[in-house]
PDB file of C-alpha atoms and ligand atoms in Angstrom:
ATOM      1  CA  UNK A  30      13.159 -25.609   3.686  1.00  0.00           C
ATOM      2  CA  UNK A  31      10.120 -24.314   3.175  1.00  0.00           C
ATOM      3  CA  UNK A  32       8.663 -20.884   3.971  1.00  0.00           C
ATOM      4  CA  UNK A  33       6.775 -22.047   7.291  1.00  0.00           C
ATOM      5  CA  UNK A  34       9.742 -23.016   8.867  1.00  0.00           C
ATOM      6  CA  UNK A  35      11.534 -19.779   7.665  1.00  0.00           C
ATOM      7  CA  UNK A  36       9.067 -18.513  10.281  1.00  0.00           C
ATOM      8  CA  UNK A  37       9.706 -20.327  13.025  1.00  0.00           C
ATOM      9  CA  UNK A  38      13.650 -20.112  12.388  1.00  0.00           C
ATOM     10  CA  UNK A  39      13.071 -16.159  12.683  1.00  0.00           C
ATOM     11  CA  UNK A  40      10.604 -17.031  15.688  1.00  0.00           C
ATOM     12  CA  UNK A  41      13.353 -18.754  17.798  1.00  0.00           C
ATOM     13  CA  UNK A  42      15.429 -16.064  17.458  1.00  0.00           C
ATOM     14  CA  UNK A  43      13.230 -13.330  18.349  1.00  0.00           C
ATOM     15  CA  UNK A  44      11.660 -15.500  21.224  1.00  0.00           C
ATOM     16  CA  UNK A  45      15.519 -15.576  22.572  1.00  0.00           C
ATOM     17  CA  UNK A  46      15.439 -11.803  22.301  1.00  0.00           C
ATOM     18  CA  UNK A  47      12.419 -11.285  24.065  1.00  0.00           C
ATOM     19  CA  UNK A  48      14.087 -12.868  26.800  1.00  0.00           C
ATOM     20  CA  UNK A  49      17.549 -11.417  27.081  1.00  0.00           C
ATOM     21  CA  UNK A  50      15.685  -7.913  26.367  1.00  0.00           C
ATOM     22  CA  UNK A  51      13.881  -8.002  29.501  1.00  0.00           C
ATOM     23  CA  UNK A  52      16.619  -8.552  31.540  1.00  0.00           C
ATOM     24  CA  UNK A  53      17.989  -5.125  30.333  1.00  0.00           C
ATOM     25  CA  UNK A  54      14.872  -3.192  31.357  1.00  0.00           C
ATOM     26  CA  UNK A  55      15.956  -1.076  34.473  1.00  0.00           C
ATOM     27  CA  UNK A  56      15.506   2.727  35.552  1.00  0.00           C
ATOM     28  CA  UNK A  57      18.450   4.903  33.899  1.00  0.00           C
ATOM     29  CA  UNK A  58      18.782   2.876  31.153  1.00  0.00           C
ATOM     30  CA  UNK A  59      19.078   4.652  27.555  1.00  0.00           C
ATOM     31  CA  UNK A  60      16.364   3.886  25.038  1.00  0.00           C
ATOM     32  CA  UNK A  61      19.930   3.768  22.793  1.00  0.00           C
ATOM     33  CA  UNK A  62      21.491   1.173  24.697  1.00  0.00           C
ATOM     34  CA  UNK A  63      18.099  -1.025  24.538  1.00  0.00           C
ATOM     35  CA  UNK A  64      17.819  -0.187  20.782  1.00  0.00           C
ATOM     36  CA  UNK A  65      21.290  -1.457  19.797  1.00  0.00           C
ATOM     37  CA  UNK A  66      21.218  -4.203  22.222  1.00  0.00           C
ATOM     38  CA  UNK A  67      18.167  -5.714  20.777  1.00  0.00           C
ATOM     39  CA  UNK A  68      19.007  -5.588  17.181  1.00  0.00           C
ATOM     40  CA  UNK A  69      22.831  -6.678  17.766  1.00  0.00           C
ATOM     41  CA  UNK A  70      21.282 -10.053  19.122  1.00  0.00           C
ATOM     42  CA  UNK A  71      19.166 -10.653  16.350  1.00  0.00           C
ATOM     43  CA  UNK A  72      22.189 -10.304  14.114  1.00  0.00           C
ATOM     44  CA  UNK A  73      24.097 -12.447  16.572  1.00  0.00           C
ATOM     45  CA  UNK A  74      21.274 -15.627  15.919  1.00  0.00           C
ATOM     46  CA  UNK A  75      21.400 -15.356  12.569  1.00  0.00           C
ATOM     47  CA  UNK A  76      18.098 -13.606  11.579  1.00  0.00           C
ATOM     48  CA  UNK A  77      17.960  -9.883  10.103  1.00  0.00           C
ATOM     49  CA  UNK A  78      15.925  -7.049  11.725  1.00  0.00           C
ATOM     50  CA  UNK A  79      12.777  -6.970   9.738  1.00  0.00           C
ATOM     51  CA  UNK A  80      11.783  -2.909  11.150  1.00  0.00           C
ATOM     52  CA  UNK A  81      14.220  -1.087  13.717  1.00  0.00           C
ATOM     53  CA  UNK A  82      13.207  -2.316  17.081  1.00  0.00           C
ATOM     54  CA  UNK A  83       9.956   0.063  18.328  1.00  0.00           C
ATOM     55  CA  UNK A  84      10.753   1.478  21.942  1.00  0.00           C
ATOM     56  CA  UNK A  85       6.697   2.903  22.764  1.00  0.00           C
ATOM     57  CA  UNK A  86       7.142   4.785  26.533  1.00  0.00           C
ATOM     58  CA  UNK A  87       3.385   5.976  28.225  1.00  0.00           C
ATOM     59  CA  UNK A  88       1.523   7.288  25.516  1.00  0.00           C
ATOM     60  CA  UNK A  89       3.052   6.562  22.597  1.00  0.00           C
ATOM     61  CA  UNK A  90       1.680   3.209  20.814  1.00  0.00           C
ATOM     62  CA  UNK A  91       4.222   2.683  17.788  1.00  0.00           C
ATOM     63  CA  UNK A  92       7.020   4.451  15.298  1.00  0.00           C
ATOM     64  CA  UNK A  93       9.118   5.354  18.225  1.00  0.00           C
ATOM     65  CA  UNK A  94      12.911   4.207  17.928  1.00  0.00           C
ATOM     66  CA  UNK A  95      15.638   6.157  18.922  1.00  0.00           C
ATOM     67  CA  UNK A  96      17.732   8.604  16.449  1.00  0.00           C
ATOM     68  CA  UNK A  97      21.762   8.452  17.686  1.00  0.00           C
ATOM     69  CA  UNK A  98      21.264  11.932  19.700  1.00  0.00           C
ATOM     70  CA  UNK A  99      18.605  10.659  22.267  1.00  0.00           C
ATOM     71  CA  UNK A 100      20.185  10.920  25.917  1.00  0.00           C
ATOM     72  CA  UNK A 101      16.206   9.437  26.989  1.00  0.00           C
ATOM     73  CA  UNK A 102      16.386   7.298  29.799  1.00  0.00           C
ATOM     74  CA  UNK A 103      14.043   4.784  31.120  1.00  0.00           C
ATOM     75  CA  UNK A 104      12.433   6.263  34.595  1.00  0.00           C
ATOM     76  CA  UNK A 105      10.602   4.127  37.257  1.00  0.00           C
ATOM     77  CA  UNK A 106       6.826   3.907  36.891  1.00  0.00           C
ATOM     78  CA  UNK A 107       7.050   4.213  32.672  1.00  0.00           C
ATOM     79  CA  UNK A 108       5.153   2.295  30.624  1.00  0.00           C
ATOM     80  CA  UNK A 109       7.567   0.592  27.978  1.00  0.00           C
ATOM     81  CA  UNK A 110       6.638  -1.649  25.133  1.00  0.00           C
ATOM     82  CA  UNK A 111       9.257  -3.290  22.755  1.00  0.00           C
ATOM     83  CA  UNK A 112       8.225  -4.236  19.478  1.00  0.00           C
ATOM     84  CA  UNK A 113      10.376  -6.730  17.619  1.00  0.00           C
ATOM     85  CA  UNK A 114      10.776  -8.032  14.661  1.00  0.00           C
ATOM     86  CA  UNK A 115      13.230 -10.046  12.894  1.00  0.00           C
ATOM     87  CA  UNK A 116      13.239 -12.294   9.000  1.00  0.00           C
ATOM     88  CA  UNK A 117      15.201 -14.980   7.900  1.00  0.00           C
ATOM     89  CA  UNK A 118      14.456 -14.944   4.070  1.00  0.00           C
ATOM     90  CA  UNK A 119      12.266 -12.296   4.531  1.00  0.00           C
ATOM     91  CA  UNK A 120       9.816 -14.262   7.027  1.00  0.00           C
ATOM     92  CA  UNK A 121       8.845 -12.578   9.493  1.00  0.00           C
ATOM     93  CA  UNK A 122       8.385 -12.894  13.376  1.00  0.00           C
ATOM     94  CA  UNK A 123       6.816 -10.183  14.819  1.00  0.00           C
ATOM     95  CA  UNK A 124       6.338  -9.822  19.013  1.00  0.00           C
ATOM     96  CA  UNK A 125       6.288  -7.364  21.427  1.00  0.00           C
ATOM     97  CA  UNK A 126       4.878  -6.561  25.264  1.00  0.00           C
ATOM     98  CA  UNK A 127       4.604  -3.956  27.781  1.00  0.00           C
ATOM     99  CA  UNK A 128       6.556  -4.047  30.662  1.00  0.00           C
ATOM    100  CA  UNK A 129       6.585  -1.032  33.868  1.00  0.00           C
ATOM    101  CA  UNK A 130       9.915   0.020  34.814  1.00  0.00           C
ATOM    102  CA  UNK A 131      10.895  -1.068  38.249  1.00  0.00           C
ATOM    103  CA  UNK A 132       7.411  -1.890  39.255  1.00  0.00           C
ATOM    104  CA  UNK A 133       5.162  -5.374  38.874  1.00  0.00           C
ATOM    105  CA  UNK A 134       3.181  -5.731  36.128  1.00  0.00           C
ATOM    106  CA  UNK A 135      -0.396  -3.882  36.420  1.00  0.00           C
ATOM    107  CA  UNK A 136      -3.967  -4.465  34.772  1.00  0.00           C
ATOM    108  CA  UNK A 137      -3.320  -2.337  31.907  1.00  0.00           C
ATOM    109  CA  UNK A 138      -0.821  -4.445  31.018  1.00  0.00           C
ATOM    110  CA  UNK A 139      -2.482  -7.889  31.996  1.00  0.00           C
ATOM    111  CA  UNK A 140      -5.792  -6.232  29.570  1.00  0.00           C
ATOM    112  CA  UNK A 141      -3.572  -6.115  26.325  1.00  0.00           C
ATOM    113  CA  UNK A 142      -2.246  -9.549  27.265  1.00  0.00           C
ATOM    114  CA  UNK A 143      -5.282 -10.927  28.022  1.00  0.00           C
ATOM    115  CA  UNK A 144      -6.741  -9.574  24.572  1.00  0.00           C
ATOM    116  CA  UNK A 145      -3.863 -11.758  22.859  1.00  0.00           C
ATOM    117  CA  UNK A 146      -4.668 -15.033  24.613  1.00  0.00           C
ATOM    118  CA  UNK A 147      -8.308 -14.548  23.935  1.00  0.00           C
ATOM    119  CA  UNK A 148      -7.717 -13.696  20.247  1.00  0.00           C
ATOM    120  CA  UNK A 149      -5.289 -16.782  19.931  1.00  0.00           C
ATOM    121  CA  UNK A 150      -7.702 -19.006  21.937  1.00  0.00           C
ATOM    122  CA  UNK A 151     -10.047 -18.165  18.963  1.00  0.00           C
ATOM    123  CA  UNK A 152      -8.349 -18.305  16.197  1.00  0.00           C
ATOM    124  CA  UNK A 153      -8.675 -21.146  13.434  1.00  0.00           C
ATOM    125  CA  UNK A 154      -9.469 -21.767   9.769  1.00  0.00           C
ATOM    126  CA  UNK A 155     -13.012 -20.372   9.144  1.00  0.00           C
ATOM    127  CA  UNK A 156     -13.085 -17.708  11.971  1.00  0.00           C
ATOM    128  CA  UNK A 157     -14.047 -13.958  10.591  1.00  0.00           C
ATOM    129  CA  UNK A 158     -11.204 -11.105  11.767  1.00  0.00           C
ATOM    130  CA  UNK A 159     -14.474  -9.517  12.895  1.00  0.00           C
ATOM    131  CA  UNK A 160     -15.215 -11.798  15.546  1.00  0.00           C
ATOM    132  CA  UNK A 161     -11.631 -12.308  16.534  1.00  0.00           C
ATOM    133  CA  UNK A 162     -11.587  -8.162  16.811  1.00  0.00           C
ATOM    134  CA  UNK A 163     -14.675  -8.674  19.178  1.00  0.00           C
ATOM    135  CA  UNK A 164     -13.171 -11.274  21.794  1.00  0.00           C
ATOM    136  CA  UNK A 165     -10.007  -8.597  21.823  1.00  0.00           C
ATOM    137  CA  UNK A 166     -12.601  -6.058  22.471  1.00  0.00           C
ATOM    138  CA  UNK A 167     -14.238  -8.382  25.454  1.00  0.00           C
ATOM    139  CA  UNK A 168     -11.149  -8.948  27.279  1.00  0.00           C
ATOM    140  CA  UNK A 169     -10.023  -5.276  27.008  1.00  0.00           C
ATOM    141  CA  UNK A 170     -12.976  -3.522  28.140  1.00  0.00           C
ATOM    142  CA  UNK A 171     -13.986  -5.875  30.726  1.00  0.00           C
ATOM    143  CA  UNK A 172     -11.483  -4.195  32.682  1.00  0.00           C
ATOM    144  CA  UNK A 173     -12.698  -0.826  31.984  1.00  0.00           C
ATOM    145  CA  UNK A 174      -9.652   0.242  29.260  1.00  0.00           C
ATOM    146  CA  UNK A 175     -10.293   0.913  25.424  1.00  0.00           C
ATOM    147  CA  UNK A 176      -8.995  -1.394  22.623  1.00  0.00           C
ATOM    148  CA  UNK A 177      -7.005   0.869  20.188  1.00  0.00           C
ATOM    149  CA  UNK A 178      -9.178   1.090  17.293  1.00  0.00           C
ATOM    150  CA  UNK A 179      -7.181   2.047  14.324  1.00  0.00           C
ATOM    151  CA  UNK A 180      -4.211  -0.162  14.399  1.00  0.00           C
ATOM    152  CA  UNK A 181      -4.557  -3.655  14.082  1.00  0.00           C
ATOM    153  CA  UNK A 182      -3.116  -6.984  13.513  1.00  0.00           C
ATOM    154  CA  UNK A 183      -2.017  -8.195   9.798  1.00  0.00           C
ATOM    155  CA  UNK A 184      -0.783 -11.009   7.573  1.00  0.00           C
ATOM    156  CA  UNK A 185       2.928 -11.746   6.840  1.00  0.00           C
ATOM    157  CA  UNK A 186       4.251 -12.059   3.520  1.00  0.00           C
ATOM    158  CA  UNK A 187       7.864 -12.328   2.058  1.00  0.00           C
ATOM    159  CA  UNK A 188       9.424  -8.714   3.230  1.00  0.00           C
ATOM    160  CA  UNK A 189       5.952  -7.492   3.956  1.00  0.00           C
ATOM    161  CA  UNK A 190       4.854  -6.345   7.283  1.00  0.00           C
ATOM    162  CA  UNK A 191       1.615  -5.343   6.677  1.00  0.00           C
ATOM    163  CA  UNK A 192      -0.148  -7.544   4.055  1.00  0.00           C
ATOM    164  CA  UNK A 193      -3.541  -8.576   4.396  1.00  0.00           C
ATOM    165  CA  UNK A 194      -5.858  -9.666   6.514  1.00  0.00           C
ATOM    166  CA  UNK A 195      -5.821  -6.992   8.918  1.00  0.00           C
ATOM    167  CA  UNK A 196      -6.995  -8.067  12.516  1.00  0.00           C
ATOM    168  CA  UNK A 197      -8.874  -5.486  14.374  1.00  0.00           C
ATOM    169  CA  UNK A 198      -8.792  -5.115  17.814  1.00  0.00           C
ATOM    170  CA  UNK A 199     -12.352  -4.596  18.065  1.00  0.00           C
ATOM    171  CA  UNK A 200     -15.543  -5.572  16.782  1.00  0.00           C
ATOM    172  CA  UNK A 201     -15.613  -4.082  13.079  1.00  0.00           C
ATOM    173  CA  UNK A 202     -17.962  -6.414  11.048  1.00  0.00           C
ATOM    174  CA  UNK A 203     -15.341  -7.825   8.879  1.00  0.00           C
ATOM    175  CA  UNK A 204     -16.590 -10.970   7.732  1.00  0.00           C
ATOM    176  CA  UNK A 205     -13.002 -11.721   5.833  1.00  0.00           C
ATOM    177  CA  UNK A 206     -12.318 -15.048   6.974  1.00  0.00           C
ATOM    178  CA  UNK A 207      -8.487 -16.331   7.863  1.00  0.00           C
ATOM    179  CA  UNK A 208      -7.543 -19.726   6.069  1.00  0.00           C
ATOM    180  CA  UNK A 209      -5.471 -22.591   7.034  1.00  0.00           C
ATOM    181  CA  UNK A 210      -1.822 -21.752   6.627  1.00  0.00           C
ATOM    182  CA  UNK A 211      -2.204 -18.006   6.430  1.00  0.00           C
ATOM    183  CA  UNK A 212       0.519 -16.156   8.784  1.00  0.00           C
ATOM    184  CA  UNK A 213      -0.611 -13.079  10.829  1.00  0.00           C
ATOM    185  CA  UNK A 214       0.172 -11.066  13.678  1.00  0.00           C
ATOM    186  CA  UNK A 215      -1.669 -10.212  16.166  1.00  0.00           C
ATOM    187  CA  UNK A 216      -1.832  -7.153  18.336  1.00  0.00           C
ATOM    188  CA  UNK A 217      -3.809  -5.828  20.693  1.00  0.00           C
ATOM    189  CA  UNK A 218      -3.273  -2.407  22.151  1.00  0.00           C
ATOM    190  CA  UNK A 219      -5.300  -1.522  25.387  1.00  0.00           C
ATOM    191  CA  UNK A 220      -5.197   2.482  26.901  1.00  0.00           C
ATOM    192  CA  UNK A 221      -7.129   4.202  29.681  1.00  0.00           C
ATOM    193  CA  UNK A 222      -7.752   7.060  26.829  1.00  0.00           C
ATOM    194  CA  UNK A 223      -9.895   7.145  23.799  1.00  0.00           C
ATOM    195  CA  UNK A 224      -8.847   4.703  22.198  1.00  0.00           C
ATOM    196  CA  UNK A 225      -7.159   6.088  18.841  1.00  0.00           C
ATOM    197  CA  UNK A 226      -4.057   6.914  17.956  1.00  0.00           C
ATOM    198  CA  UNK A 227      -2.716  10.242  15.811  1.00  0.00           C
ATOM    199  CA  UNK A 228       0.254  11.142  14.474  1.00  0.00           C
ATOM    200  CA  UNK A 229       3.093  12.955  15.739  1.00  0.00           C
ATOM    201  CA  UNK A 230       5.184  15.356  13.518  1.00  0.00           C
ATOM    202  CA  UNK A 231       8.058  13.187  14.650  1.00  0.00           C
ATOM    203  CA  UNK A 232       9.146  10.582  12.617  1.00  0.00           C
ATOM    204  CA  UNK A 233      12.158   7.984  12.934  1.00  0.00           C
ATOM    205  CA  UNK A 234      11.391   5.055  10.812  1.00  0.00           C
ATOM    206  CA  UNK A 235      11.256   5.311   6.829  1.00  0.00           C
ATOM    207  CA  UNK A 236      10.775   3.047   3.869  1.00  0.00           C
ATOM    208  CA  UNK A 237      12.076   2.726   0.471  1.00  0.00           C
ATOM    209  CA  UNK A 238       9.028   4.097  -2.008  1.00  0.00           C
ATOM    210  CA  UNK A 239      10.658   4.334  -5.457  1.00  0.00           C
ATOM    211  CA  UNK A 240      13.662   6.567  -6.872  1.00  0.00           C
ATOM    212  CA  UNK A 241      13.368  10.245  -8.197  1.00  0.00           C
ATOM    213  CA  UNK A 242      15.554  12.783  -9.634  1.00  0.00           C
ATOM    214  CA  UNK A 243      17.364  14.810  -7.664  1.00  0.00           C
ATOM    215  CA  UNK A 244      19.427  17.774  -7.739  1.00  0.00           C
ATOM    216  CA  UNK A 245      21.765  17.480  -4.980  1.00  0.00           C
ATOM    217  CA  UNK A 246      24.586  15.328  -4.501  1.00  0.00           C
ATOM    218  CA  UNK A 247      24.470  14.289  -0.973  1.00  0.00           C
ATOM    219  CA  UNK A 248      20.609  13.624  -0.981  1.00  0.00           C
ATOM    220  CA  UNK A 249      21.163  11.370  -4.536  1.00  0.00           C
ATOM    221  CA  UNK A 250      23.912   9.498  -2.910  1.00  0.00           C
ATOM    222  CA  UNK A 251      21.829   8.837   0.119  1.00  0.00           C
ATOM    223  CA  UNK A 252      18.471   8.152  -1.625  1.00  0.00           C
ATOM    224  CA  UNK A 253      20.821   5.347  -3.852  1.00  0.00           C
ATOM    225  CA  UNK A 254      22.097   4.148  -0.213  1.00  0.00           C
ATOM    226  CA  UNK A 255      18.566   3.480   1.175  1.00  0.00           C
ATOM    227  CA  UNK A 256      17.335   1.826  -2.280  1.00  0.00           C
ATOM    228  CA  UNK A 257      20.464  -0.663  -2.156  1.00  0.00           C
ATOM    229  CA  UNK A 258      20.185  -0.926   1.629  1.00  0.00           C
ATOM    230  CA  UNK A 259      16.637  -1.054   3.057  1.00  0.00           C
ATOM    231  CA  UNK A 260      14.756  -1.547  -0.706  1.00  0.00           C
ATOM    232  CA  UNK A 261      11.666  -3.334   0.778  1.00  0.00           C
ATOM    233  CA  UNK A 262      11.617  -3.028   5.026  1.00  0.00           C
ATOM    234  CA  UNK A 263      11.833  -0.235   7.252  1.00  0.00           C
ATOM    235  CA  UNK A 264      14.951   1.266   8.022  1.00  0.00           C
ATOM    236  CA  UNK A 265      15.759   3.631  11.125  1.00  0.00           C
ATOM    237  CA  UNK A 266      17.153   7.280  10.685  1.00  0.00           C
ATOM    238  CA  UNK A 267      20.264   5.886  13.275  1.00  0.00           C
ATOM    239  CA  UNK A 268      20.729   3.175  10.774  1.00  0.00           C
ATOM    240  CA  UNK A 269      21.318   5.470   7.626  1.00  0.00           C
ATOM    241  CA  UNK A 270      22.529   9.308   9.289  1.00  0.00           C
ATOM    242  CA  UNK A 271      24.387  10.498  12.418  1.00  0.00           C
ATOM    243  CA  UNK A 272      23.668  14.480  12.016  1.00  0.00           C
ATOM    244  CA  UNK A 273      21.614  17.091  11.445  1.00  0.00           C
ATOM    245  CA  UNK A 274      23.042  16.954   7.635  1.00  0.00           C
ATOM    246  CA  UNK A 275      21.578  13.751   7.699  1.00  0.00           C
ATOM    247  CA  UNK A 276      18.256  14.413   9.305  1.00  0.00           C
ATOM    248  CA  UNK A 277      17.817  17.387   6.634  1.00  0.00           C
ATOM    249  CA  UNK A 278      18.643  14.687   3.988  1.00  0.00           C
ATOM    250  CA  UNK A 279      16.426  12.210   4.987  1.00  0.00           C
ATOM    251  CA  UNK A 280      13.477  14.851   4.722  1.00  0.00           C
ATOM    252  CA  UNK A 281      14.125  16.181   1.389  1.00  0.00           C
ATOM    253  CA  UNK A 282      13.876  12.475   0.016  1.00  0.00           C
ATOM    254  CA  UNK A 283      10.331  12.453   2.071  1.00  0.00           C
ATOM    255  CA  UNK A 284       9.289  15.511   0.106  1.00  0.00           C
ATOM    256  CA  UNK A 285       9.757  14.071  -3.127  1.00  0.00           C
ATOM    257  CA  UNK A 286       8.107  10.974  -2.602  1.00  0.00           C
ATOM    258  CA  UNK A 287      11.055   8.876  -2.412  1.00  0.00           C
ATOM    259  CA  UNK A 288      10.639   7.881   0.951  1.00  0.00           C
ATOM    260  CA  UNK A 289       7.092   7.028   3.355  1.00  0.00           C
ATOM    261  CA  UNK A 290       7.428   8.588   6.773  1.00  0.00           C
ATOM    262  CA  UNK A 291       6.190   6.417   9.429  1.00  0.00           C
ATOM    263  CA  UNK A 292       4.887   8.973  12.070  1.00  0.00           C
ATOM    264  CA  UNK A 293       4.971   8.386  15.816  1.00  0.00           C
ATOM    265  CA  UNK A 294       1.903   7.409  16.982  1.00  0.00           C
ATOM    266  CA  UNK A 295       0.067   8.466  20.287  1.00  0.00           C
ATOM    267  CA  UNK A 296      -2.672   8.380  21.994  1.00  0.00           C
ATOM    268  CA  UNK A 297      -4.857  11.034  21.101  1.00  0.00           C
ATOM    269  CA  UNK A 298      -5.690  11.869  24.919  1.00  0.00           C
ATOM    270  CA  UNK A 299      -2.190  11.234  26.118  1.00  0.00           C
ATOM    271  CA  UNK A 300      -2.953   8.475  28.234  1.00  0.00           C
ATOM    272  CA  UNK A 301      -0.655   5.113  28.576  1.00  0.00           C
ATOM    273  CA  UNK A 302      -1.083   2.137  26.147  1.00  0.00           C
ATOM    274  CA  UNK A 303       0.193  -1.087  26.022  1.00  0.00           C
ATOM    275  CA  UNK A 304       0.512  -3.753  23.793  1.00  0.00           C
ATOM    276  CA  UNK A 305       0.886  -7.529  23.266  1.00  0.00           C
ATOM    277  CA  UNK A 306       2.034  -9.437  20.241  1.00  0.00           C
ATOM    278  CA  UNK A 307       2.525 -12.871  18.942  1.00  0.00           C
ATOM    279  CA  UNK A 308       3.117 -14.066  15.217  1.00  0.00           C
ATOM    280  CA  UNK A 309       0.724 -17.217  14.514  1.00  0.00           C
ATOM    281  CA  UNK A 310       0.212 -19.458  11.448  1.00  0.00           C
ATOM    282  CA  UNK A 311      -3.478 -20.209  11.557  1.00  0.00           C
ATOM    283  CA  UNK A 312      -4.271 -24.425  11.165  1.00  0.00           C
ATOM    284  CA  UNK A 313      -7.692 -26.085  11.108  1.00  0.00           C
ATOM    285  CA  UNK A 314      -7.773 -26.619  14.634  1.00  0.00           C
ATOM    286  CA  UNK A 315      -6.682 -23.068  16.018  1.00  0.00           C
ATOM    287  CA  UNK A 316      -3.202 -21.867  15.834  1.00  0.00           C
ATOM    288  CA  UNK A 317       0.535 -22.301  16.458  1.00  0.00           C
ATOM    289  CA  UNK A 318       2.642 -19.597  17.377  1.00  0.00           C
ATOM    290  CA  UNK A 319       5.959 -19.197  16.881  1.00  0.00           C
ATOM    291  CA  UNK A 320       7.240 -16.224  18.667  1.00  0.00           C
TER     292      UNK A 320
HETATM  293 MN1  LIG B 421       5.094  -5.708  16.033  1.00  0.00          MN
HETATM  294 MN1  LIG B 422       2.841  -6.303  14.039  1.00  0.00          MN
END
């Protein structure tokens, strides 16, 4: 089989995700319960969570997932966006969208969306990320919202999230062109704010840099865990620690390098952002997408 349809194999699974995730959506539901659900199904089909599942709620954009504490629960009127992601191989499918609890869908969300169709309508050997950034931009800020500047779409390689091209979700010059068979995601991000993102001191999601020495026990045994365990994708904090042992661990191994901290990101005004997402493999004639 080759790698293509590794894709798409990881693509039908997350699509069936998508759709038994939004059926859990409703006011008073734990972020937990919609954490574990999610990645239990994609075990269930036969794929492998490629990052813990991303729970974003108002202003956060990305990095959120909850640690095995959180009592959050999902309130009527929030903004929520799931980001998913699941490998078969180490192929990626990567999707996600913005949903409002217990109320129809609005035109912050429809902007984000509508920045993904007009990116995907676009999209074929030859085009320039630049210009694919600047229909994004179009479709977003004809309705008045900003296009989140600094985080952007990207290529998919074997267990790597975030290999090149990067697709920007605005106009940035790039003149990098995409080429038939190259496999990217692409994801727009649309907020009434500024339109940039910071980061937050909190952080949930980790990945495997390289080993170090280490003094203590408990940290050595856990840094050997995460290197066995997670070597190459993301891994959650819930996924490797239950305590505040654990959580102490975890940041020791960040000090010495061991492990890179993805920081929750928000908005830097605080205002709501949403986000679509769809996993493509670009063709000579525009695009197929498989998630
Ligand atoms: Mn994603
Ligand atoms: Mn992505």
């Amino acid at each position: 089989m080759d790698y293509l349809e590794k894709h798409r194999q990881a693509g039908e699974v997350v699509k069936k995700v998508v759709e038994e995730s939004r059926a859990k959506i409703k006011e008073g539901v734990k972020l937990l319960d919609v954490a574990t659900f999610i990645e239990g199904k994609i075990t269930e089909y036969g794929a492998e969570t490629a990052f813990p599942v991303n729970i974003s709620l108002n202003e956060v954009a990305a990095h959120y997932t909850p640690p095995s504490q959180d009592e959050t629960v999902l309130e009527k009127g929030d903004y929520l966006t799931l980001d998913i992601g699941c490998h078969v191989e180490g192929y990626i499918a990567d999707t996600a969208y913005t949903v409002k609890v217990g109320e129809p869908e609005d035109e912050l969300i429809q902007a984000s969306q509508e920045g993904l169709d007009a990116a995907l309508s676009v999209i074929r050997a030859g085009i320039t990320t630049g210009e694919v950034g600047k229909v994004i931009e179009k479709a977003i800020t004809a309705h008045g919202f900003r296009p989140i500047e600094n985080l952007t779409g990207h290529g998919l390689s074997q267990y790597s999230i975030h290999a090149s091209p990067s697709i920007p979700n605005f106009d940035d010059g790039s003149t990098v062109k995409l080429r038939e068979g190259d496999v990217v995601a692409v994801e727009p991000f649309a907020t009434t704010g500024a339109g940039r993102v910071v980061d937050d001191d909190k952080v949930y999601i980790f990945s495997f840099v390289a080993p170090r020495p280490l003094r203590l026990e408990p940290a050595r045994k856990l840094m050997h865990h995460i290197q066995n365990t997670y070597p190459q994708l993301p891994f959650a904090e819930r996924w490797v620690v239950k305590d505040k042992k654990g959580e102490f661990l975890l940041r020791l191994l960040i000090r010495n390098g061991i492990l890179f901290p993805y920081h929750v990101l928000k908005e830097k005004t605080g205002a709501p952002v949403t986000q679509a997402e769809h996993s493509v493999i670009v063709t000579e004639e525009g695009c197929d997408i498989f998630t």
